[in-house]
């Protein structure tokens, strides 16, 4: 059985890895904002490179494991704190804490549901479906993305999920810094500003991708 400290450390490390992956994923997906023809071929070439690279495949296994461990660990911590009569973070109580800090379990659940939908629509179809090929002979993930993002209900789900992600990241980065002992009073404002800036930029950036495609490809 893992101790409370071990669980918090596991939550911290898996969360930081997932945050780093989000940044890489975000930078790669910025290609969707390129002119249509360029975005089409370049995004598919990028996806083909990732799917055929051995190192990337190894990282993907770490990613899947991190998602599962982060979700399970978050569930266990949330249930233990509720059983003890507390919230997600024991040190943040009542009015002194933000809403999202008291509802990390709810936010995490929303994000997990979104990930299941997201993986089913893109990853599963790309890996196990029969997508068309583009002009260079690569699987046409770009067409799959555009097709899904032209559905208003998916754009709405995506935007709401990014709001949940932003709140989850802000508190998660804050908690990770404390767990790692990096939250020194001298640098507390710096950590807060960096964490908030990262969370807002990543979340808004991801949310704009389906919105951009929805209104561009009519």
Short mmCIF file of C-alpha atoms in Angstrom, two decimals:
data_model
loop_
_atom_site.label_atom_id
_atom_site.label_comp_id
_atom_site.label_asym_id
_atom_site.label_seq_id
_atom_site.Cartn_x
_atom_site.Cartn_y
_atom_site.Cartn_z
CA UNK A 1 0.00 0.00 0.00
CA UNK A 2 1.27 3.45 -0.89
CA UNK A 3 1.50 6.10 1.81
CA UNK A 4 -0.28 9.44 1.41
CA UNK A 5 3.04 11.12 0.62
CA UNK A 6 3.89 8.46 -1.99
CA UNK A 7 0.51 8.91 -3.63
CA UNK A 8 0.94 12.68 -3.73
CA UNK A 9 4.39 12.24 -5.26
CA UNK A 10 3.03 9.82 -7.87
CA UNK A 11 0.22 12.26 -8.64
CA UNK A 12 2.78 15.06 -8.92
CA UNK A 13 5.20 13.25 -11.26
CA UNK A 14 2.52 11.81 -13.56
CA UNK A 15 0.81 15.21 -13.65
CA UNK A 16 4.01 17.02 -14.58
CA UNK A 17 4.71 14.49 -17.34
CA UNK A 18 1.18 14.90 -18.70
CA UNK A 19 1.59 18.69 -18.57
CA UNK A 20 4.81 18.42 -20.56
CA UNK A 21 3.09 16.13 -23.08
CA UNK A 22 0.27 18.67 -23.41
CA UNK A 23 2.81 21.31 -24.40
CA UNK A 24 4.37 19.07 -27.08
CA UNK A 25 0.93 18.04 -28.35
CA UNK A 26 -0.14 21.68 -28.42
CA UNK A 27 2.91 22.76 -30.43
CA UNK A 28 2.36 19.97 -32.96
CA UNK A 29 -1.33 20.80 -33.36
CA UNK A 30 -0.57 24.45 -34.10
CA UNK A 31 -0.10 23.23 -37.66
CA UNK A 32 -3.90 23.18 -37.92
CA UNK A 33 -3.80 26.98 -38.14
CA UNK A 34 -1.67 26.90 -41.29
CA UNK A 35 -3.26 27.54 -44.73
CA UNK A 36 -5.54 24.62 -45.56
CA UNK A 37 -3.45 22.88 -48.23
CA UNK A 38 -0.21 23.25 -46.27
CA UNK A 39 -1.86 22.17 -43.02
CA UNK A 40 -3.37 19.12 -44.73
CA UNK A 41 -0.10 17.60 -45.95
CA UNK A 42 2.14 18.86 -43.15
CA UNK A 43 -0.13 17.68 -40.31
CA UNK A 44 -0.45 14.23 -41.89
CA UNK A 45 3.32 13.96 -42.41
CA UNK A 46 3.84 14.94 -38.78
CA UNK A 47 1.31 12.33 -37.61
CA UNK A 48 2.92 9.66 -39.80
CA UNK A 49 6.35 10.46 -38.35
CA UNK A 50 5.04 10.14 -34.79
CA UNK A 51 3.26 6.85 -35.46
CA UNK A 52 6.33 5.26 -37.04
CA UNK A 53 9.00 6.45 -34.61
CA UNK A 54 10.13 3.82 -32.08
CA UNK A 55 11.10 6.41 -29.47
CA UNK A 56 7.72 8.11 -29.78
CA UNK A 57 6.02 4.73 -29.37
CA UNK A 58 7.89 4.16 -26.11
CA UNK A 59 6.89 7.63 -24.91
CA UNK A 60 3.28 6.86 -25.85
CA UNK A 61 3.30 3.83 -23.54
CA UNK A 62 4.55 6.07 -20.73
CA UNK A 63 1.76 8.49 -21.61
CA UNK A 64 -0.98 5.84 -21.41
CA UNK A 65 0.45 4.52 -18.14
CA UNK A 66 0.65 8.04 -16.69
CA UNK A 67 -2.98 8.78 -17.58
CA UNK A 68 -4.17 5.58 -15.91
CA UNK A 69 -2.01 6.04 -12.79
CA UNK A 70 -2.93 9.72 -12.49
CA UNK A 71 -6.64 8.93 -12.76
CA UNK A 72 -6.54 6.02 -10.30
CA UNK A 73 -4.36 7.91 -7.83
CA UNK A 74 -6.62 10.96 -8.03
CA UNK A 75 -9.67 8.78 -7.38
CA UNK A 76 -8.06 7.11 -4.36
CA UNK A 77 -6.93 10.43 -2.86
CA UNK A 78 -10.37 11.99 -3.43
CA UNK A 79 -12.21 9.06 -1.82
CA UNK A 80 -9.84 9.01 1.16
CA UNK A 81 -10.25 12.73 1.74
CA UNK A 82 -14.03 12.53 1.47
CA UNK A 83 -14.04 9.62 3.91
CA UNK A 84 -11.95 11.70 6.30
CA UNK A 85 -14.41 14.58 5.91
CA UNK A 86 -11.99 16.73 3.92
CA UNK A 87 -11.57 17.90 0.37
CA UNK A 88 -9.08 17.11 -2.36
CA UNK A 89 -6.39 19.13 -0.63
CA UNK A 90 -6.54 18.97 3.14
CA UNK A 91 -4.61 22.22 3.54
CA UNK A 92 -7.17 24.13 1.46
CA UNK A 93 -10.44 24.39 3.32
CA UNK A 94 -13.62 26.39 3.18
CA UNK A 95 -13.61 29.89 1.83
CA UNK A 96 -9.81 30.08 1.83
CA UNK A 97 -9.63 27.71 -1.14
CA UNK A 98 -10.73 28.13 -4.73
CA UNK A 99 -13.68 26.18 -6.10
CA UNK A 100 -11.45 24.17 -8.42
CA UNK A 101 -9.11 23.22 -5.57
CA UNK A 102 -12.06 21.68 -3.72
CA UNK A 103 -13.37 19.88 -6.80
CA UNK A 104 -10.30 18.41 -8.47
CA UNK A 105 -12.02 15.03 -8.50
CA UNK A 106 -14.97 16.41 -10.49
CA UNK A 107 -12.69 18.26 -12.90
CA UNK A 108 -10.50 15.18 -13.31
CA UNK A 109 -13.56 13.04 -14.09
CA UNK A 110 -14.73 15.50 -16.76
CA UNK A 111 -11.28 15.51 -18.33
CA UNK A 112 -11.13 11.70 -18.25
CA UNK A 113 -14.51 11.45 -20.02
CA UNK A 114 -13.27 13.93 -22.60
CA UNK A 115 -10.09 11.88 -23.13
CA UNK A 116 -12.14 8.74 -23.79
CA UNK A 117 -14.20 10.62 -26.43
CA UNK A 118 -11.07 12.25 -27.85
CA UNK A 119 -9.15 8.98 -28.13
CA UNK A 120 -12.12 7.25 -29.73
CA UNK A 121 -12.58 9.96 -32.37
CA UNK A 122 -8.93 10.39 -33.33
CA UNK A 123 -6.44 7.88 -31.92
CA UNK A 124 -8.64 4.79 -32.32
CA UNK A 125 -9.81 5.70 -35.84
CA UNK A 126 -6.24 6.52 -36.91
CA UNK A 127 -4.73 3.35 -35.42
CA UNK A 128 -7.43 0.75 -35.98
CA UNK A 129 -9.83 2.29 -38.46
CA UNK A 130 -9.56 2.61 -42.21
CA UNK A 131 -8.87 6.31 -42.82
CA UNK A 132 -8.28 7.58 -46.36
CA UNK A 133 -4.80 8.44 -47.63
CA UNK A 134 -3.63 11.90 -48.62
CA UNK A 135 -1.66 12.88 -51.72
CA UNK A 136 1.59 11.69 -50.13
CA UNK A 137 0.23 8.29 -49.17
CA UNK A 138 -0.08 9.06 -45.45
CA UNK A 139 -3.15 8.31 -43.37
CA UNK A 140 -5.35 11.39 -43.63
CA UNK A 141 -5.72 12.32 -39.96
CA UNK A 142 -6.27 15.92 -41.02
CA UNK A 143 -9.56 15.02 -42.75
CA UNK A 144 -10.63 13.09 -39.66
CA UNK A 145 -9.89 16.11 -37.46
CA UNK A 146 -11.72 18.53 -39.76
CA UNK A 147 -14.74 16.21 -40.00
CA UNK A 148 -15.05 15.91 -36.22
CA UNK A 149 -14.42 19.61 -35.57
CA UNK A 150 -17.21 20.58 -37.97
CA UNK A 151 -19.72 19.12 -35.49
CA UNK A 152 -21.00 21.91 -33.21
CA UNK A 153 -21.66 19.57 -30.30
CA UNK A 154 -18.07 18.32 -30.31
CA UNK A 155 -16.73 21.89 -30.46
CA UNK A 156 -18.89 22.70 -27.42
CA UNK A 157 -17.71 19.62 -25.50
CA UNK A 158 -14.13 20.48 -26.40
CA UNK A 159 -14.45 24.07 -25.19
CA UNK A 160 -16.08 23.07 -21.89
CA UNK A 161 -13.41 20.41 -21.36
CA UNK A 162 -10.68 22.99 -21.89
CA UNK A 163 -12.21 25.15 -19.14
CA UNK A 164 -12.04 22.13 -16.84
CA UNK A 165 -8.48 21.44 -17.98
CA UNK A 166 -7.42 25.03 -17.27
CA UNK A 167 -8.73 24.90 -13.70
CA UNK A 168 -7.23 21.44 -13.18
CA UNK A 169 -3.82 22.59 -14.43
CA UNK A 170 -3.73 25.77 -12.34
CA UNK A 171 -4.29 23.87 -9.12
CA UNK A 172 -2.24 20.85 -10.23
CA UNK A 173 0.89 22.89 -10.98
CA UNK A 174 0.45 24.77 -7.70
CA UNK A 175 0.19 21.48 -5.77
CA UNK A 176 3.08 19.85 -7.67
CA UNK A 177 5.40 22.73 -6.75
CA UNK A 178 4.48 22.29 -3.07
CA UNK A 179 4.91 18.51 -3.19
CA UNK A 180 8.39 18.85 -4.72
CA UNK A 181 9.38 21.46 -2.16
CA UNK A 182 9.79 24.15 -4.80
CA UNK A 183 7.13 26.45 -3.41
CA UNK A 184 9.48 28.72 -1.48
CA UNK A 185 7.85 31.94 -0.16
CA UNK A 186 10.45 33.94 -2.09
CA UNK A 187 9.25 32.52 -5.41
CA UNK A 188 5.56 31.91 -4.63
CA UNK A 189 4.24 34.65 -6.93
CA UNK A 190 6.54 33.54 -9.75
CA UNK A 191 5.26 29.96 -9.54
CA UNK A 192 1.67 31.15 -9.45
CA UNK A 193 2.07 33.41 -12.47
CA UNK A 194 3.93 30.81 -14.55
CA UNK A 195 1.40 28.11 -13.64
CA UNK A 196 -1.59 30.30 -14.47
CA UNK A 197 -0.02 31.58 -17.71
CA UNK A 198 0.83 28.05 -18.87
CA UNK A 199 -2.64 26.72 -18.00
CA UNK A 200 -4.50 29.58 -19.70
CA UNK A 201 -2.36 29.59 -22.87
CA UNK A 202 -2.55 25.81 -23.33
CA UNK A 203 -6.29 25.61 -22.66
CA UNK A 204 -7.29 28.59 -24.80
CA UNK A 205 -4.95 27.45 -27.57
CA UNK A 206 -6.49 23.98 -27.68
CA UNK A 207 -10.02 25.40 -27.48
CA UNK A 208 -9.37 27.70 -30.44
CA UNK A 209 -8.41 24.80 -32.73
CA UNK A 210 -11.90 23.27 -33.12
CA UNK A 211 -13.47 26.75 -33.09
CA UNK A 212 -11.15 27.86 -35.90
CA UNK A 213 -11.88 24.79 -38.03
CA UNK A 214 -15.63 24.96 -37.33
CA UNK A 215 -15.91 28.52 -38.61
CA UNK A 216 -13.32 28.18 -41.39
CA UNK A 217 -14.50 24.96 -43.05
CA UNK A 218 -18.19 25.72 -43.58
#
